[in-house]
Amino acid sequence: MTRDDEAPTLAADEQLLVLPDDLRHELKEPMGPIETDAERLLEAVDGPVIAVGDVVTYHLLQAGHRPDVALVDGRTKRSAVDEEIHDAVTEGASIEVRNPPAELGAPVVRALRRALATDEPTTILVDGEEDLVALPAIVAAPSGASVVYGQPDEGMVHVKVDDDHRAEMRDLLERFEGDTERFWALLEDTDDGA
């Protein structure tokens, strides 16, 4: 993991999308209901679970449910998570990628797609920031899957993936800066060997 003053960077051909400043306010609103109890949240789950964030992943693990896909970066609210959380959520991490803050790079998009395609629970350890990966996860996950991410100081946001959520996330991602055409090709193409 990088130190705070060493933000990870990607080669130009690996950088896909960057969050523009004028979209940040839209991402502050939760995309689904907020739950503070992981066991109660899990009662509403009947498909694969994609967890975005260390604390969310930890709470799901504590409730006895290993997410099908977990994305963690060792941080919460811009600070390092405590050792107990870090050890629990990184145990068995199977993919490590770089993804700079406020960006969606090719490595994390490929890792997300690979994790969604496998039958084994997969933890993606992100050097940088994983927060924005909730957006492409909602687009790429199968209908009925649950994408769960943290809402700072409020709880866990539970998005049950359906066509309406996918359309909303597609629209949002289209408004990012960068190579949206290549982003969609990487997220949706299953034949490029990634």
mmCIF file of C-alpha atoms in Angstrom:
data_model
loop_
_atom_site.group_PDB
_atom_site.id
_atom_site.type_symbol
_atom_site.label_atom_id
_atom_site.label_comp_id
_atom_site.label_asym_id
_atom_site.label_seq_id
_atom_site.Cartn_x
_atom_site.Cartn_y
_atom_site.Cartn_z
ATOM 1 C CA MET A 1 0.000 0.000 0.000
ATOM 2 C CA THR A 2 1.154 3.508 -0.643
ATOM 3 C CA ARG A 3 1.632 6.136 1.998
ATOM 4 C CA ASP A 4 -0.751 9.121 2.060
ATOM 5 C CA ASP A 5 1.751 11.335 0.241
ATOM 6 C CA GLU A 6 2.341 8.736 -2.491
ATOM 7 C CA ALA A 7 -0.952 8.435 -4.339
ATOM 8 C CA PRO A 8 -0.800 5.588 -6.830
ATOM 9 C CA THR A 9 -0.773 6.493 -10.495
ATOM 10 C CA LEU A 10 -1.543 4.527 -13.610
ATOM 11 C CA ALA A 11 0.139 4.529 -16.983
ATOM 12 C CA ALA A 12 -1.790 6.661 -19.466
ATOM 13 C CA ASP A 13 -3.100 3.583 -21.279
ATOM 14 C CA GLU A 14 -4.478 2.175 -18.011
ATOM 15 C CA GLN A 15 -6.364 5.314 -16.955
ATOM 16 C CA LEU A 16 -10.007 5.206 -18.056
ATOM 17 C CA LEU A 17 -12.347 7.523 -16.144
ATOM 18 C CA VAL A 18 -11.860 10.405 -13.736
ATOM 19 C CA LEU A 19 -14.598 11.772 -11.481
ATOM 20 C CA PRO A 20 -15.234 15.403 -12.420
ATOM 21 C CA ASP A 21 -15.659 17.846 -9.542
ATOM 22 C CA ASP A 22 -19.194 18.758 -10.621
ATOM 23 C CA LEU A 23 -20.376 15.151 -10.121
ATOM 24 C CA ARG A 24 -19.041 14.710 -6.585
ATOM 25 C CA HIS A 25 -22.193 16.107 -4.955
ATOM 26 C CA GLU A 26 -24.354 13.518 -6.773
ATOM 27 C CA LEU A 27 -22.329 10.679 -5.268
ATOM 28 C CA LYS A 28 -22.976 11.886 -1.727
ATOM 29 C CA GLU A 29 -26.606 10.714 -1.876
ATOM 30 C CA PRO A 30 -27.098 6.997 -1.078
ATOM 31 C CA MET A 31 -28.189 4.893 -4.069
ATOM 32 C CA GLY A 32 -30.346 2.622 -1.921
ATOM 33 C CA PRO A 33 -31.617 2.061 1.611
ATOM 34 C CA ILE A 34 -29.148 2.449 4.485
ATOM 35 C CA GLU A 35 -28.837 -0.361 7.005
ATOM 36 C CA THR A 36 -26.773 -0.364 10.189
ATOM 37 C CA ASP A 37 -27.214 -4.063 11.016
ATOM 38 C CA ALA A 38 -25.422 -6.486 8.669
ATOM 39 C CA GLU A 39 -27.600 -9.442 9.665
ATOM 40 C CA ARG A 40 -30.767 -7.506 8.867
ATOM 41 C CA LEU A 41 -29.265 -6.356 5.556
ATOM 42 C CA LEU A 42 -28.417 -9.961 4.671
ATOM 43 C CA GLU A 43 -32.039 -10.999 5.223
ATOM 44 C CA ALA A 44 -32.900 -8.943 2.117
ATOM 45 C CA VAL A 45 -30.184 -10.613 0.013
ATOM 46 C CA ASP A 46 -31.028 -13.455 -2.343
ATOM 47 C CA GLY A 47 -28.211 -13.293 -4.882
ATOM 48 C CA PRO A 48 -24.488 -12.582 -5.056
ATOM 49 C CA VAL A 49 -23.092 -9.880 -2.753
ATOM 50 C CA ILE A 50 -20.520 -7.349 -3.923
ATOM 51 C CA ALA A 51 -19.072 -5.402 -0.975
ATOM 52 C CA VAL A 52 -17.217 -2.151 -1.599
ATOM 53 C CA GLY A 53 -15.203 -0.975 1.385
ATOM 54 C CA ASP A 54 -13.281 -2.414 4.297
ATOM 55 C CA VAL A 55 -15.792 -1.687 7.058
ATOM 56 C CA VAL A 56 -18.748 -2.993 5.023
ATOM 57 C CA THR A 57 -16.829 -6.157 4.173
ATOM 58 C CA TYR A 58 -15.848 -6.585 7.822
ATOM 59 C CA HIS A 59 -19.453 -6.264 9.033
ATOM 60 C CA LEU A 60 -20.648 -8.823 6.476
ATOM 61 C CA LEU A 61 -17.878 -11.225 7.541
ATOM 62 C CA GLN A 62 -18.790 -10.697 11.218
ATOM 63 C CA ALA A 63 -22.389 -11.584 10.314
ATOM 64 C CA GLY A 64 -21.130 -14.867 8.864
ATOM 65 C CA HIS A 65 -21.358 -13.971 5.158
ATOM 66 C CA ARG A 66 -18.285 -13.824 2.930
ATOM 67 C CA PRO A 67 -19.093 -11.499 0.019
ATOM 68 C CA ASP A 68 -18.878 -13.051 -3.430
ATOM 69 C CA VAL A 69 -16.737 -10.059 -4.389
ATOM 70 C CA ALA A 70 -15.113 -7.669 -1.901
ATOM 71 C CA LEU A 71 -13.123 -4.557 -2.784
ATOM 72 C CA VAL A 72 -10.959 -3.185 0.026
ATOM 73 C CA ASP A 73 -8.197 -0.590 0.256
ATOM 74 C CA GLY A 74 -7.150 -0.653 3.917
ATOM 75 C CA ARG A 75 -8.803 2.692 4.619
ATOM 76 C CA THR A 76 -12.028 4.185 5.927
ATOM 77 C CA LYS A 77 -12.874 7.881 5.830
ATOM 78 C CA ARG A 78 -9.343 8.594 4.542
ATOM 79 C CA SER A 79 -7.651 6.897 7.522
ATOM 80 C CA ALA A 80 -6.159 3.440 7.881
ATOM 81 C CA VAL A 81 -8.559 0.825 9.235
ATOM 82 C CA ASP A 82 -7.554 -0.816 12.489
ATOM 83 C CA GLU A 83 -5.498 -3.989 12.370
ATOM 84 C CA GLU A 84 -8.393 -6.322 13.241
ATOM 85 C CA ILE A 85 -10.463 -5.073 10.296
ATOM 86 C CA HIS A 86 -7.483 -5.057 7.942
ATOM 87 C CA ASP A 87 -6.502 -8.618 8.813
ATOM 88 C CA ALA A 88 -10.078 -9.898 8.498
ATOM 89 C CA VAL A 89 -10.866 -8.291 5.145
ATOM 90 C CA THR A 90 -7.533 -8.972 3.443
ATOM 91 C CA GLU A 91 -7.296 -12.623 4.455
ATOM 92 C CA GLY A 92 -7.275 -14.624 1.258
ATOM 93 C CA ALA A 93 -7.122 -11.548 -0.998
ATOM 94 C CA SER A 94 -6.731 -12.989 -4.448
ATOM 95 C CA ILE A 95 -6.272 -9.961 -6.710
ATOM 96 C CA GLU A 96 -4.174 -6.858 -6.093
ATOM 97 C CA VAL A 97 -4.571 -3.772 -8.286
ATOM 98 C CA ARG A 98 -3.810 -0.053 -8.357
ATOM 99 C CA ASN A 99 -6.588 2.472 -8.657
ATOM 100 C CA PRO A 100 -5.938 6.140 -7.929
ATOM 101 C CA PRO A 101 -8.431 8.180 -5.884
ATOM 102 C CA ALA A 102 -11.375 9.624 -7.876
ATOM 103 C CA GLU A 103 -10.586 7.363 -10.844
ATOM 104 C CA LEU A 104 -11.646 4.094 -12.416
ATOM 105 C CA GLY A 105 -8.649 2.482 -14.072
ATOM 106 C CA ALA A 106 -8.392 -0.505 -16.382
ATOM 107 C CA PRO A 107 -6.784 -2.783 -13.751
ATOM 108 C CA VAL A 108 -9.674 -2.460 -11.261
ATOM 109 C CA VAL A 109 -12.308 -2.813 -14.004
ATOM 110 C CA ARG A 110 -10.631 -6.002 -15.266
ATOM 111 C CA ALA A 111 -10.342 -7.314 -11.683
ATOM 112 C CA LEU A 112 -14.025 -6.593 -11.011
ATOM 113 C CA ARG A 113 -15.087 -8.411 -14.148
ATOM 114 C CA ARG A 114 -12.842 -11.388 -13.372
ATOM 115 C CA ALA A 115 -14.171 -11.554 -9.796
ATOM 116 C CA LEU A 116 -17.790 -11.451 -10.975
ATOM 117 C CA ALA A 117 -17.106 -14.291 -13.425
ATOM 118 C CA THR A 118 -15.706 -16.741 -10.866
ATOM 119 C CA ASP A 119 -17.652 -19.027 -8.552
ATOM 120 C CA GLU A 120 -15.158 -18.549 -5.710
ATOM 121 C CA PRO A 121 -15.389 -15.600 -3.291
ATOM 122 C CA THR A 122 -12.839 -13.038 -4.471
ATOM 123 C CA THR A 123 -11.254 -10.186 -2.553
ATOM 124 C CA ILE A 124 -9.682 -7.385 -4.564
ATOM 125 C CA LEU A 125 -7.064 -5.447 -2.613
ATOM 126 C CA VAL A 126 -6.840 -1.962 -4.088
ATOM 127 C CA ASP A 127 -3.723 0.165 -3.778
ATOM 128 C CA GLY A 128 -5.355 3.584 -3.845
ATOM 129 C CA GLU A 129 -9.118 3.891 -3.614
ATOM 130 C CA GLU A 130 -11.991 1.499 -4.286
ATOM 131 C CA ASP A 131 -15.027 3.712 -3.575
ATOM 132 C CA LEU A 132 -16.061 4.425 -7.162
ATOM 133 C CA VAL A 133 -16.043 0.735 -8.108
ATOM 134 C CA ALA A 134 -19.579 0.495 -6.685
ATOM 135 C CA LEU A 135 -20.795 2.219 -9.869
ATOM 136 C CA PRO A 136 -19.464 -0.272 -12.450
ATOM 137 C CA ALA A 137 -20.285 -3.102 -10.031
ATOM 138 C CA ILE A 138 -23.960 -2.122 -10.212
ATOM 139 C CA VAL A 139 -23.771 -2.114 -14.021
ATOM 140 C CA ALA A 140 -21.880 -5.417 -14.334
ATOM 141 C CA ALA A 141 -23.481 -7.504 -11.559
ATOM 142 C CA PRO A 142 -26.333 -9.853 -12.453
ATOM 143 C CA SER A 143 -29.926 -8.811 -11.778
ATOM 144 C CA GLY A 144 -30.854 -9.559 -8.176
ATOM 145 C CA ALA A 145 -27.272 -9.187 -6.933
ATOM 146 C CA SER A 146 -26.628 -6.860 -4.009
ATOM 147 C CA VAL A 147 -23.982 -4.163 -4.118
ATOM 148 C CA VAL A 148 -23.256 -2.944 -0.598
ATOM 149 C CA TYR A 149 -21.079 0.074 0.132
ATOM 150 C CA GLY A 150 -20.502 2.348 3.086
ATOM 151 C CA GLN A 151 -22.177 5.709 3.668
ATOM 152 C CA PRO A 152 -19.812 7.538 6.067
ATOM 153 C CA ASP A 153 -21.225 7.899 9.584
ATOM 154 C CA GLU A 154 -24.592 6.431 8.507
ATOM 155 C CA GLY A 155 -24.261 2.741 7.662
ATOM 156 C CA MET A 156 -24.287 0.369 4.714
ATOM 157 C CA VAL A 157 -26.092 1.234 1.492
ATOM 158 C CA HIS A 158 -27.798 -1.780 -0.097
ATOM 159 C CA VAL A 159 -28.399 -1.580 -3.845
ATOM 160 C CA LYS A 160 -30.397 -4.480 -5.267
ATOM 161 C CA VAL A 161 -29.271 -4.585 -8.896
ATOM 162 C CA ASP A 162 -32.016 -4.146 -11.487
ATOM 163 C CA ASP A 163 -32.368 -2.486 -14.897
ATOM 164 C CA ASP A 164 -33.303 0.895 -13.380
ATOM 165 C CA HIS A 165 -30.184 0.986 -11.182
ATOM 166 C CA ARG A 166 -28.035 -0.108 -14.134
ATOM 167 C CA ALA A 167 -29.445 2.675 -16.338
ATOM 168 C CA GLU A 168 -28.868 5.255 -13.593
ATOM 169 C CA MET A 169 -25.237 4.162 -13.117
ATOM 170 C CA ARG A 170 -24.621 4.065 -16.881
ATOM 171 C CA ASP A 171 -25.849 7.646 -17.142
ATOM 172 C CA LEU A 172 -23.642 8.721 -14.245
ATOM 173 C CA LEU A 173 -20.547 6.955 -15.621
ATOM 174 C CA GLU A 174 -21.102 8.528 -19.059
ATOM 175 C CA ARG A 175 -20.636 11.915 -17.382
ATOM 176 C CA PHE A 176 -17.154 11.031 -16.081
ATOM 177 C CA GLU A 177 -14.128 12.466 -17.872
ATOM 178 C CA GLY A 178 -11.947 10.129 -19.893
ATOM 179 C CA ASP A 179 -12.269 7.240 -22.315
ATOM 180 C CA THR A 180 -15.840 6.046 -21.720
ATOM 181 C CA GLU A 181 -15.806 3.958 -24.888
ATOM 182 C CA ARG A 182 -12.820 1.914 -23.699
ATOM 183 C CA PHE A 183 -14.285 1.728 -20.182
ATOM 184 C CA TRP A 184 -17.509 0.127 -21.493
ATOM 185 C CA ALA A 185 -15.535 -2.217 -23.761
ATOM 186 C CA LEU A 186 -13.472 -3.451 -20.785
ATOM 187 C CA LEU A 187 -16.440 -3.743 -18.440
ATOM 188 C CA GLU A 188 -18.718 -5.577 -20.849
ATOM 189 C CA ASP A 189 -16.431 -7.552 -23.200
ATOM 190 C CA THR A 190 -15.868 -11.102 -22.002
ATOM 191 C CA ASP A 191 -13.594 -12.189 -24.843
ATOM 192 C CA ASP A 192 -10.480 -10.044 -24.388
ATOM 193 C CA GLY A 193 -8.769 -12.488 -22.025
ATOM 194 C CA ALA A 194 -8.633 -10.063 -19.113
#
